[in-house]
XYZ file of C-alpha atoms in Angstrom:
382
model
C -39.778 -13.721 -0.477
C -39.601 -10.354 -2.181
C -36.450 -9.366 -4.043
C -35.114 -6.166 -2.476
C -31.636 -5.740 -3.943
C -30.850 -6.459 -7.591
C -27.141 -5.863 -7.092
C -27.183 -8.461 -4.329
C -28.953 -10.895 -6.678
C -26.141 -10.505 -9.192
C -23.614 -11.244 -6.446
C -25.631 -14.290 -5.353
C -25.555 -15.626 -8.921
C -21.810 -14.987 -8.978
C -21.463 -17.029 -5.785
C -23.452 -19.882 -7.299
C -21.291 -19.844 -10.426
C -18.143 -19.853 -8.297
C -19.194 -22.921 -6.329
C -20.060 -24.728 -9.577
C -16.549 -24.161 -10.985
C -13.309 -25.779 -9.772
C -11.884 -23.891 -6.814
C -8.339 -25.153 -7.333
C -6.298 -26.899 -9.975
C -3.697 -29.617 -9.388
C -1.025 -30.307 -12.032
C 2.139 -32.461 -12.022
C 4.206 -29.445 -13.168
C 3.833 -25.775 -14.093
C 3.249 -26.339 -17.821
C 0.667 -29.149 -17.892
C -3.063 -28.526 -17.615
C -4.364 -29.126 -14.127
C -7.132 -31.309 -12.761
C -9.958 -29.314 -11.196
C -10.742 -29.577 -7.491
C -14.396 -28.797 -6.743
C -16.139 -27.940 -3.495
C -17.365 -31.530 -3.119
C -13.790 -32.857 -3.165
C -12.706 -30.687 -0.220
C -12.697 -31.952 3.382
C -16.073 -31.411 5.041
C -14.793 -28.810 7.530
C -13.292 -26.643 4.786
C -16.407 -26.897 2.610
C -18.632 -26.047 5.596
C -16.574 -22.928 6.346
C -16.946 -21.625 2.795
C -20.671 -22.394 2.636
C -21.319 -20.794 6.037
C -19.555 -17.604 4.946
C -21.372 -17.519 1.606
C -24.897 -18.220 2.919
C -25.624 -14.705 4.314
C -24.268 -13.182 1.100
C -26.572 -15.399 -0.970
C -29.592 -14.382 1.158
C -28.739 -10.658 1.104
C -30.929 -9.794 -1.945
C -34.062 -10.787 -0.006
C -33.215 -9.089 3.283
C -34.707 -5.773 4.314
C -32.776 -2.680 3.254
C -29.568 -1.961 4.724
C -29.415 -1.307 8.439
C -25.922 -0.618 9.668
C -25.690 -3.912 11.584
C -26.813 -5.852 8.516
C -24.219 -4.170 6.317
C -21.547 -4.862 8.915
C -22.557 -8.544 9.011
C -22.347 -8.781 5.212
C -18.922 -7.124 5.250
C -17.694 -9.609 7.879
C -19.044 -12.553 5.872
C -17.349 -11.233 2.730
C -14.045 -10.990 4.630
C -14.528 -14.498 6.022
C -15.235 -15.891 2.557
C -12.255 -14.184 0.926
C -9.777 -15.143 3.644
C -11.347 -18.585 4.052
C -10.753 -19.305 0.383
C -7.071 -18.468 0.804
C -6.815 -20.645 3.923
C -8.464 -23.590 2.163
C -6.214 -23.116 -0.874
C -3.122 -23.077 1.340
C -4.144 -26.241 3.206
C -4.933 -28.110 -0.013
C -1.635 -26.992 -1.534
C 0.259 -28.330 1.488
C -1.634 -31.620 1.280
C -1.200 -32.149 -2.469
C 2.121 -30.460 -3.268
C 3.874 -30.137 0.072
C 5.782 -33.418 -0.088
C 8.884 -34.403 -1.984
C 7.376 -33.611 -5.398
C 8.740 -30.109 -5.947
C 7.312 -29.922 -9.477
C 3.652 -30.337 -8.512
C 1.519 -27.211 -8.665
C -1.739 -26.274 -6.932
C -3.141 -23.165 -8.587
C -6.261 -21.077 -8.155
C -9.192 -22.221 -10.274
C -12.016 -20.290 -11.909
C -14.266 -20.835 -8.896
C -11.696 -19.265 -6.574
C -11.537 -16.086 -8.652
C -15.329 -15.864 -9.034
C -15.851 -16.246 -5.290
C -13.113 -13.728 -4.506
C -14.750 -11.319 -6.952
C -18.143 -11.816 -5.302
C -16.636 -11.311 -1.831
C -14.799 -8.171 -2.932
C -17.880 -6.689 -4.580
C -20.022 -7.482 -1.539
C -17.449 -5.823 0.724
C -17.411 -2.760 -1.534
C -21.234 -2.654 -1.557
C -21.386 -2.896 2.235
C -18.781 -0.154 2.662
C -20.719 2.027 0.235
C -23.795 1.652 2.424
C -21.820 2.394 5.593
C -20.410 5.544 3.902
C -17.027 5.837 5.629
C -14.513 8.476 4.598
C -11.864 7.386 2.045
C -9.278 7.107 4.830
C -11.544 4.923 6.979
C -12.541 2.886 3.932
C -8.867 2.203 3.184
C -8.293 1.308 6.850
C -11.216 -1.149 6.834
C -9.958 -2.782 3.634
C -6.488 -3.124 5.180
C -8.019 -4.727 8.285
C -9.946 -7.132 6.053
C -6.668 -8.146 4.394
C -4.802 -8.732 7.680
C -5.671 -12.465 7.909
C -4.367 -12.996 4.369
C -1.169 -11.144 5.258
C -0.784 -13.239 8.422
C -1.171 -16.459 6.413
C 1.375 -15.207 3.905
C 3.950 -14.322 6.574
C 3.305 -17.550 8.482
C 4.088 -19.665 5.412
C 0.603 -21.160 5.185
C 0.432 -20.286 1.481
C 3.988 -21.241 0.519
C 3.014 -24.360 -1.446
C 0.632 -22.516 -3.774
C 1.851 -22.292 -7.358
C 1.841 -18.492 -7.304
C 4.141 -18.375 -4.258
C 6.432 -20.984 -5.785
C 6.721 -18.828 -8.896
C 7.565 -15.864 -6.682
C 10.379 -17.787 -5.012
C 11.718 -18.829 -8.420
C 11.701 -15.218 -9.681
C 12.256 -13.358 -6.412
C 15.229 -11.255 -7.537
C 13.610 -10.577 -10.911
C 10.381 -9.578 -9.157
C 12.101 -7.001 -6.952
C 13.975 -5.506 -9.908
C 10.716 -5.403 -11.872
C 9.032 -3.539 -9.009
C 11.755 -0.889 -8.948
C 11.706 -0.500 -12.730
C 7.896 -0.267 -12.821
C 7.935 2.465 -10.184
C 10.673 4.243 -12.132
C 8.610 4.131 -15.329
C 5.533 5.507 -13.577
C 7.265 8.270 -11.594
C 9.555 9.436 -14.405
C 6.638 9.712 -16.831
C 3.945 11.148 -14.548
C 6.112 13.924 -13.061
C 7.097 15.561 -16.387
C 3.567 14.993 -17.684
C 2.185 16.804 -14.627
C 4.435 19.805 -15.275
C 3.943 19.921 -19.041
C 0.261 18.993 -18.927
C -0.342 21.575 -16.214
C 1.346 24.250 -18.331
C -0.718 23.255 -21.376
C -3.927 23.307 -19.332
C -3.057 26.758 -17.983
C -2.351 28.013 -21.507
C -5.683 26.608 -22.706
C -7.451 28.337 -19.820
C -5.813 31.685 -20.526
C -6.172 31.518 -24.324
C -9.242 29.851 -25.894
C -7.387 29.612 -29.212
C -4.878 27.253 -27.604
C -7.717 25.054 -26.339
C -9.203 24.905 -29.840
C -6.185 23.044 -31.267
C -4.597 21.515 -28.149
C -7.244 19.000 -27.138
C -7.994 17.678 -30.645
C -4.254 17.008 -31.003
C -4.018 15.284 -27.604
C -7.173 13.281 -28.313
C -5.692 12.107 -31.613
C -2.490 11.096 -29.822
C -4.510 9.138 -27.272
C -6.112 7.043 -30.034
C -2.735 5.716 -31.238
C -2.254 2.162 -29.866
C 0.559 1.937 -27.340
C 2.542 -0.685 -29.266
C 2.277 1.422 -32.434
C 3.524 4.515 -30.596
C 6.471 2.576 -29.182
C 7.312 1.419 -32.715
C 7.053 4.959 -34.114
C 9.515 6.220 -31.495
C 12.195 3.607 -32.215
C 13.644 5.244 -35.346
C 13.905 8.889 -34.130
C 15.295 7.882 -30.727
C 17.818 5.531 -32.327
C 18.918 8.435 -34.564
C 19.295 10.687 -31.514
C 21.300 7.963 -29.800
C 23.742 7.824 -32.699
C 23.939 11.624 -32.759
C 24.725 11.864 -29.016
C 26.214 8.524 -27.947
C 26.976 9.770 -24.434
C 23.294 10.499 -23.719
C 22.363 6.828 -23.354
C 19.302 7.298 -25.592
C 18.397 4.244 -27.676
C 15.561 3.081 -29.879
C 14.547 0.434 -27.352
C 14.551 0.372 -23.576
C 13.822 3.176 -21.155
C 13.861 6.203 -23.492
C 10.954 5.276 -25.826
C 8.971 3.889 -22.895
C 9.216 7.116 -20.880
C 8.527 9.234 -23.964
C 5.395 7.283 -24.870
C 4.074 7.143 -21.299
C 4.609 10.890 -20.915
C 2.777 11.602 -24.163
C -0.154 9.417 -23.108
C -0.307 11.229 -19.760
C -0.608 14.705 -21.268
C -4.326 14.531 -22.102
C -5.672 13.691 -18.609
C -3.268 16.172 -17.011
C -4.086 19.039 -19.376
C -7.811 18.322 -19.166
C -7.677 18.056 -15.374
C -5.787 21.345 -15.079
C -8.280 23.133 -17.319
C -11.243 21.736 -15.360
C -9.574 22.675 -12.065
C -9.022 26.289 -13.096
C -12.535 26.628 -14.507
C -14.161 25.626 -11.224
C -12.430 28.435 -9.287
C -15.220 30.883 -8.323
C -15.298 34.103 -10.326
C -15.922 36.041 -7.105
C -12.567 34.875 -5.718
C -10.768 36.129 -8.826
C -12.606 39.444 -8.756
C -11.757 39.950 -5.087
C -8.080 39.222 -5.738
C -7.972 41.656 -8.634
C -9.783 44.228 -6.513
C -7.001 44.269 -3.928
C -4.393 44.751 -6.649
C -2.971 41.259 -7.191
C -0.933 40.746 -10.342
C -1.805 37.828 -12.671
C 1.011 35.719 -11.204
C -0.047 36.521 -7.634
C -3.633 35.641 -8.566
C -2.455 32.297 -9.947
C -0.169 31.414 -7.030
C -2.297 32.635 -4.113
C -5.883 32.132 -5.299
C -6.315 29.938 -8.362
C -3.808 27.166 -7.621
C -4.892 26.558 -3.984
C -8.567 26.444 -4.978
C -7.889 24.297 -8.053
C -5.575 21.826 -6.303
C -8.183 19.138 -5.356
C -9.476 18.875 -8.936
C -5.906 18.973 -10.264
C -5.033 16.052 -7.975
C -8.034 14.159 -9.346
C -6.527 14.505 -12.801
C -3.159 13.392 -11.437
C -4.866 10.349 -9.901
C -6.300 9.308 -13.270
C -2.938 9.897 -14.938
C -1.043 7.817 -12.376
C -3.419 4.855 -12.531
C -3.297 4.962 -16.334
C 0.520 5.024 -16.291
C 0.680 2.040 -13.922
C -1.276 -0.033 -16.422
C 0.413 1.223 -19.582
C 3.887 0.675 -18.132
C 3.300 -3.071 -18.494
C 3.260 -2.757 -22.290
C 6.655 -1.028 -22.202
C 8.244 -4.423 -21.534
C 7.714 -5.235 -25.218
C 10.503 -2.781 -26.112
C 12.865 -3.879 -23.373
C 11.904 -1.360 -20.682
C 11.341 -4.020 -18.022
C 8.870 -3.737 -15.177
C 6.154 -6.204 -14.263
C 5.234 -6.429 -17.924
C 8.420 -8.444 -18.512
C 7.259 -11.145 -16.073
C 3.763 -11.015 -17.559
C 4.863 -11.508 -21.162
C 7.401 -14.181 -20.218
C 4.574 -16.113 -18.589
C 2.381 -15.713 -21.659
C 5.134 -16.877 -24.001
C 5.867 -19.910 -21.796
C 2.140 -20.729 -21.324
C 2.719 -20.488 -17.563
C -0.440 -18.983 -15.983
C 1.078 -18.570 -12.528
C 4.047 -16.614 -13.856
C 1.584 -14.455 -15.795
C -0.351 -13.814 -12.582
C 2.903 -12.903 -10.858
C 3.151 -10.004 -13.303
C -0.544 -9.076 -13.411
C -1.477 -9.009 -9.721
C 1.193 -6.476 -8.606
C 0.102 -4.111 -11.382
C -3.523 -4.299 -10.235
C -2.563 -3.867 -6.568
C -0.242 -0.955 -7.350
C -2.967 0.801 -9.361
C -5.501 0.269 -6.560
C -3.031 1.563 -3.958
C -2.288 4.713 -5.990
C -5.999 5.325 -6.509
C -6.766 4.925 -2.799
C -3.853 7.144 -1.739
C -4.940 9.996 -4.013
C -8.561 9.683 -2.858
C -7.466 9.981 0.766
C -5.368 13.086 0.056
C -8.162 14.718 -1.979
C -10.724 13.928 0.729
C -8.501 15.469 3.407
C -8.072 18.611 1.318
C -11.828 18.881 0.754
C -12.503 18.539 4.485
C -9.853 21.156 5.271
C -11.406 23.534 2.731
C -14.874 23.173 4.285
C -13.680 23.534 7.901
């Protein structure tokens, strides 16, 4: 057979690697290394389900190019594989750790993650070929995740190590979610205002651009932990100077300051790019009817620049979601606190409990901004 899709071949190799690695890991407790559970050790019905879902994905590189029905079939098989893996993991966890031994742990193995990655990439590739709008793409992804959500709500996954860790840290998890959202919102909003003002100044005055972006680029190269450390002394001094302000060298103040500083470059650059793409004819027409500079900005430039500005805000928000995890090192909390506690205790499932929400939150923010930007683009063209 002739190879027709090199991307599909890479995904097929990823599938093969996933089935060669342990799908799950069984350990007597959360700290000991687990014993791998391979495909061959699963009940025949569960193994057959996974192989049946993976077979069309493995054959995809040799199939003829991309009719809509073929892409839809591949997307359905990817959903079946991803949700089937979760179902199998939940059943095995109930069988191995669902008895009286509350310390036993059944965790996801390397094969599980490789197969989930292959299924996710195949779903993304199929959706790319189907070319839905961002809103429909998000809707299809949500529909694909409905079986996993149903299993989660039904309790079918309760005996998995990750869910046991969640129950152990449930209150801490909810507080970490609120603090992570606080860190992101309270750093992105001032960065949007200040970065937008800096981008506008750079657009109006080329001399400002000449020194502004080299300075912001230099700031961006400073490692996050180093910037947190540099802020400890001046903020501690300010805290002693104004005790009622609540400012301290560790905690929320240095975290918000550092995250805001890191967010300035993408916001300023996005604002400058947004203003530069406004058509010159629109500006000339506005000036021709007697608009003042502020009227030109408010009524012409900002509405036309808003989609590109939101693209810069999207990048800034996703960046802040990831960087907020590091803020836990200076006592700011958030999901980073759970993550680093898991690393220090050599507890992989607790580490995942901190990592996965960060990744999901970043993906959700990215998808939400893409939907809004797409709607604005469609409205502008209608």
